[in-house]
Amino acid sequence: MKKQFSTLILVCLALCSRAQIFYTDGSNDLFSNNARTDLMRKKLIDAHIVGLKVYRYDADSSNAKKKDNGYLSQDLTYDKNGNLTRWYEKNKRGRITEHYNYLYNDKNQYIQFTGFKRNGKIKFQMYNSYDNDGNCVDTWRYYSYAPP
């Protein structure tokens, strides 16, 4: 009985870890990208999440005595539909290193993406247009520098 019970636990662990591997390995055979996005959006809406802050901490034990060894590294904002609307990346000194804004239309379609320089000026913008069936039919990109 003990051997059967331990085998059952091992099988359950294997099944659970396999499901996790399928979800996080980037493959599209279990979920399409749209399905994953919709799933994440639903989780944000259900949990009433409108913002997310990511903190980084120095895991080195020698810094454990310091009062402040962590810092805010990312700041994300979501709209009422669970769409990412703003993303900041910050360094240890709190200075913004990356800043992006996202805009969506009434049909929840991604229509504008804006990237900013460190000084707050626009670095690039991208606009999407959609037909009546919801297909992206046109994309425009504007750069304040020569694109890579």
PDB file of C-alpha atoms in Angstrom:
ATOM      1  CA  MET A   1       0.000   0.000   0.000  1.00  0.00           C
ATOM      2  CA  LYS A   2       2.837   2.387   0.866  1.00  0.00           C
ATOM      3  CA  LYS A   3       4.498   1.783  -2.526  1.00  0.00           C
ATOM      4  CA  GLN A   4       1.229   2.427  -4.392  1.00  0.00           C
ATOM      5  CA  PHE A   5       0.667   5.645  -2.456  1.00  0.00           C
ATOM      6  CA  SER A   6       4.169   6.960  -3.200  1.00  0.00           C
ATOM      7  CA  THR A   7       3.729   6.003  -6.872  1.00  0.00           C
ATOM      8  CA  LEU A   8       0.430   7.923  -6.962  1.00  0.00           C
ATOM      9  CA  ILE A   9       2.130  11.010  -5.532  1.00  0.00           C
ATOM     10  CA  LEU A  10       4.936  10.704  -8.075  1.00  0.00           C
ATOM     11  CA  VAL A  11       2.426  10.420 -10.963  1.00  0.00           C
ATOM     12  CA  CYS A  12       0.479  13.439  -9.676  1.00  0.00           C
ATOM     13  CA  LEU A  13       3.667  15.486  -9.408  1.00  0.00           C
ATOM     14  CA  ALA A  14       4.685  14.483 -12.918  1.00  0.00           C
ATOM     15  CA  LEU A  15       1.294  15.448 -14.338  1.00  0.00           C
ATOM     16  CA  CYS A  16       1.293  18.801 -12.548  1.00  0.00           C
ATOM     17  CA  SER A  17       4.822  19.650 -13.614  1.00  0.00           C
ATOM     18  CA  ARG A  18       4.046  18.663 -17.217  1.00  0.00           C
ATOM     19  CA  ALA A  19       1.104  21.057 -17.288  1.00  0.00           C
ATOM     20  CA  GLN A  20       3.351  23.784 -15.929  1.00  0.00           C
ATOM     21  CA  ILE A  21       6.025  23.055 -18.535  1.00  0.00           C
ATOM     22  CA  PHE A  22       3.498  23.271 -21.351  1.00  0.00           C
ATOM     23  CA  TYR A  23       2.205  26.595 -20.060  1.00  0.00           C
ATOM     24  CA  THR A  24       5.581  28.289 -19.632  1.00  0.00           C
ATOM     25  CA  ASP A  25       7.799  26.852 -22.363  1.00  0.00           C
ATOM     26  CA  GLY A  26       6.429  29.128 -25.119  1.00  0.00           C
ATOM     27  CA  SER A  27       4.979  26.323 -27.209  1.00  0.00           C
ATOM     28  CA  ASN A  28       1.674  26.991 -28.928  1.00  0.00           C
ATOM     29  CA  ASP A  29       0.269  23.474 -29.015  1.00  0.00           C
ATOM     30  CA  LEU A  30      -1.615  23.767 -25.703  1.00  0.00           C
ATOM     31  CA  PHE A  31      -2.581  27.456 -25.792  1.00  0.00           C
ATOM     32  CA  SER A  32      -2.327  29.940 -28.629  1.00  0.00           C
ATOM     33  CA  ASN A  33      -0.764  33.314 -27.834  1.00  0.00           C
ATOM     34  CA  ASN A  34      -4.227  34.898 -27.928  1.00  0.00           C
ATOM     35  CA  ALA A  35      -5.620  32.284 -25.540  1.00  0.00           C
ATOM     36  CA  ARG A  36      -2.750  32.890 -23.108  1.00  0.00           C
ATOM     37  CA  THR A  37      -3.259  36.648 -23.330  1.00  0.00           C
ATOM     38  CA  ASP A  38      -6.997  36.239 -22.778  1.00  0.00           C
ATOM     39  CA  LEU A  39      -6.360  33.939 -19.808  1.00  0.00           C
ATOM     40  CA  MET A  40      -3.961  36.423 -18.214  1.00  0.00           C
ATOM     41  CA  ARG A  41      -6.347  39.305 -18.918  1.00  0.00           C
ATOM     42  CA  LYS A  42      -9.203  37.381 -17.267  1.00  0.00           C
ATOM     43  CA  LYS A  43      -7.073  36.711 -14.187  1.00  0.00           C
ATOM     44  CA  LEU A  44      -6.246  40.417 -13.885  1.00  0.00           C
ATOM     45  CA  ILE A  45      -9.907  41.419 -14.249  1.00  0.00           C
ATOM     46  CA  ASP A  46     -11.168  38.758 -11.810  1.00  0.00           C
ATOM     47  CA  ALA A  47      -8.600  39.781  -9.204  1.00  0.00           C
ATOM     48  CA  HIS A  48      -9.280  43.528  -9.801  1.00  0.00           C
ATOM     49  CA  ILE A  49      -5.587  44.147 -10.470  1.00  0.00           C
ATOM     50  CA  VAL A  50      -4.871  47.604 -11.894  1.00  0.00           C
ATOM     51  CA  GLY A  51      -1.160  47.764 -11.185  1.00  0.00           C
ATOM     52  CA  LEU A  52       1.837  45.596 -10.528  1.00  0.00           C
ATOM     53  CA  LYS A  53       5.116  46.568  -8.908  1.00  0.00           C
ATOM     54  CA  VAL A  54       8.183  44.365  -9.172  1.00  0.00           C
ATOM     55  CA  TYR A  55      10.907  44.733  -6.554  1.00  0.00           C
ATOM     56  CA  ARG A  56      14.449  43.410  -6.845  1.00  0.00           C
ATOM     57  CA  TYR A  57      16.506  42.433  -3.852  1.00  0.00           C
ATOM     58  CA  ASP A  58      20.146  41.593  -3.458  1.00  0.00           C
ATOM     59  CA  ALA A  59      20.226  37.947  -2.385  1.00  0.00           C
ATOM     60  CA  ASP A  60      23.814  38.216  -1.183  1.00  0.00           C
ATOM     61  CA  SER A  61      23.848  37.458   2.551  1.00  0.00           C
ATOM     62  CA  SER A  62      26.536  40.094   3.175  1.00  0.00           C
ATOM     63  CA  ASN A  63      23.974  42.769   2.263  1.00  0.00           C
ATOM     64  CA  ALA A  64      21.380  41.403   4.681  1.00  0.00           C
ATOM     65  CA  LYS A  65      22.586  43.863   7.340  1.00  0.00           C
ATOM     66  CA  LYS A  66      21.832  46.855   5.115  1.00  0.00           C
ATOM     67  CA  LYS A  67      18.535  48.523   5.821  1.00  0.00           C
ATOM     68  CA  ASP A  68      17.551  48.970   2.185  1.00  0.00           C
ATOM     69  CA  ASN A  69      18.904  46.336  -0.189  1.00  0.00           C
ATOM     70  CA  GLY A  70      15.842  46.248  -2.503  1.00  0.00           C
ATOM     71  CA  TYR A  71      14.400  48.622  -5.058  1.00  0.00           C
ATOM     72  CA  LEU A  72      11.388  49.053  -7.322  1.00  0.00           C
ATOM     73  CA  SER A  73      12.529  47.729 -10.702  1.00  0.00           C
ATOM     74  CA  GLN A  74       9.272  47.623 -12.712  1.00  0.00           C
ATOM     75  CA  ASP A  75       5.963  49.437 -12.467  1.00  0.00           C
ATOM     76  CA  LEU A  76       3.066  48.212 -14.638  1.00  0.00           C
ATOM     77  CA  THR A  77      -0.444  49.654 -14.995  1.00  0.00           C
ATOM     78  CA  TYR A  78      -3.517  47.885 -16.438  1.00  0.00           C
ATOM     79  CA  ASP A  79      -6.888  49.217 -17.637  1.00  0.00           C
ATOM     80  CA  LYS A  80     -10.306  47.887 -16.564  1.00  0.00           C
ATOM     81  CA  ASN A  81     -10.131  45.277 -19.371  1.00  0.00           C
ATOM     82  CA  GLY A  82      -6.836  43.816 -18.104  1.00  0.00           C
ATOM     83  CA  ASN A  83      -4.728  45.397 -20.864  1.00  0.00           C
ATOM     84  CA  LEU A  84      -1.231  46.637 -20.062  1.00  0.00           C
ATOM     85  CA  THR A  85      -1.312  50.434 -20.504  1.00  0.00           C
ATOM     86  CA  ARG A  86       2.015  51.570 -19.036  1.00  0.00           C
ATOM     87  CA  TRP A  87       5.344  49.901 -18.248  1.00  0.00           C
ATOM     88  CA  TYR A  88       8.348  51.406 -16.475  1.00  0.00           C
ATOM     89  CA  GLU A  89      11.738  49.837 -15.868  1.00  0.00           C
ATOM     90  CA  LYS A  90      13.873  51.528 -13.200  1.00  0.00           C
ATOM     91  CA  ASN A  91      17.452  51.178 -12.029  1.00  0.00           C
ATOM     92  CA  LYS A  92      18.717  50.984  -8.426  1.00  0.00           C
ATOM     93  CA  ARG A  93      18.758  54.774  -8.135  1.00  0.00           C
ATOM     94  CA  GLY A  94      15.076  54.963  -9.121  1.00  0.00           C
ATOM     95  CA  ARG A  95      15.744  56.513 -12.525  1.00  0.00           C
ATOM     96  CA  ILE A  96      13.534  55.346 -15.373  1.00  0.00           C
ATOM     97  CA  THR A  97      15.524  53.336 -17.927  1.00  0.00           C
ATOM     98  CA  GLU A  98      12.585  52.123 -20.072  1.00  0.00           C
ATOM     99  CA  HIS A  99       9.082  53.589 -20.470  1.00  0.00           C
ATOM    100  CA  TYR A 100       6.312  52.325 -22.765  1.00  0.00           C
ATOM    101  CA  ASN A 101       2.630  53.245 -23.146  1.00  0.00           C
ATOM    102  CA  TYR A 102      -0.011  51.033 -24.794  1.00  0.00           C
ATOM    103  CA  LEU A 103      -3.433  52.093 -26.111  1.00  0.00           C
ATOM    104  CA  TYR A 104      -6.453  49.937 -27.036  1.00  0.00           C
ATOM    105  CA  ASN A 105      -9.701  50.689 -28.893  1.00  0.00           C
ATOM    106  CA  ASP A 106     -13.308  49.950 -27.843  1.00  0.00           C
ATOM    107  CA  LYS A 107     -12.978  46.389 -29.199  1.00  0.00           C
ATOM    108  CA  ASN A 108      -9.986  45.735 -26.918  1.00  0.00           C
ATOM    109  CA  GLN A 109      -7.582  45.766 -29.885  1.00  0.00           C
ATOM    110  CA  TYR A 110      -4.022  47.017 -29.485  1.00  0.00           C
ATOM    111  CA  ILE A 111      -3.875  50.230 -31.566  1.00  0.00           C
ATOM    112  CA  GLN A 112      -0.882  52.239 -30.337  1.00  0.00           C
ATOM    113  CA  PHE A 113       2.500  51.600 -28.756  1.00  0.00           C
ATOM    114  CA  THR A 114       4.796  54.434 -27.674  1.00  0.00           C
ATOM    115  CA  GLY A 115       8.363  54.115 -26.440  1.00  0.00           C
ATOM    116  CA  PHE A 116      10.044  56.974 -24.611  1.00  0.00           C
ATOM    117  CA  LYS A 117      13.655  58.023 -24.155  1.00  0.00           C
ATOM    118  CA  ARG A 118      15.098  58.479 -20.675  1.00  0.00           C
ATOM    119  CA  ASN A 119      14.441  62.222 -20.932  1.00  0.00           C
ATOM    120  CA  GLY A 120      10.720  61.603 -21.546  1.00  0.00           C
ATOM    121  CA  LYS A 121      10.705  62.467 -25.248  1.00  0.00           C
ATOM    122  CA  ILE A 122       9.142  60.039 -27.716  1.00  0.00           C
ATOM    123  CA  LYS A 123      11.622  57.506 -29.131  1.00  0.00           C
ATOM    124  CA  PHE A 124       9.173  55.654 -31.406  1.00  0.00           C
ATOM    125  CA  GLN A 125       5.483  55.023 -32.002  1.00  0.00           C
ATOM    126  CA  MET A 126       3.555  52.240 -33.669  1.00  0.00           C
ATOM    127  CA  TYR A 127      -0.079  52.327 -34.812  1.00  0.00           C
ATOM    128  CA  ASN A 128      -2.292  49.395 -35.845  1.00  0.00           C
ATOM    129  CA  SER A 129      -5.477  49.563 -37.941  1.00  0.00           C
ATOM    130  CA  TYR A 130      -8.119  46.821 -38.020  1.00  0.00           C
ATOM    131  CA  ASP A 131     -10.843  45.824 -40.475  1.00  0.00           C
ATOM    132  CA  ASN A 132     -14.456  45.070 -39.468  1.00  0.00           C
ATOM    133  CA  ASP A 133     -13.566  41.414 -38.840  1.00  0.00           C
ATOM    134  CA  GLY A 134     -10.905  42.379 -36.277  1.00  0.00           C
ATOM    135  CA  ASN A 135      -7.880  41.594 -38.470  1.00  0.00           C
ATOM    136  CA  CYS A 136      -4.880  43.894 -38.263  1.00  0.00           C
ATOM    137  CA  VAL A 137      -4.608  45.320 -41.772  1.00  0.00           C
ATOM    138  CA  ASP A 138      -2.064  48.097 -41.363  1.00  0.00           C
ATOM    139  CA  THR A 139       0.846  48.971 -39.084  1.00  0.00           C
ATOM    140  CA  TRP A 140       2.699  52.281 -39.078  1.00  0.00           C
ATOM    141  CA  ARG A 141       5.976  52.864 -37.253  1.00  0.00           C
ATOM    142  CA  TYR A 142       7.594  56.223 -36.538  1.00  0.00           C
ATOM    143  CA  TYR A 143      11.119  56.576 -35.171  1.00  0.00           C
ATOM    144  CA  SER A 144      12.966  59.593 -33.834  1.00  0.00           C
ATOM    145  CA  TYR A 145      16.190  57.860 -34.913  1.00  0.00           C
ATOM    146  CA  ALA A 146      17.226  55.422 -37.623  1.00  0.00           C
ATOM    147  CA  PRO A 147      15.571  52.033 -36.881  1.00  0.00           C
ATOM    148  CA  PRO A 148      17.894  49.093 -36.167  1.00  0.00           C
TER     149      PRO A 148
END
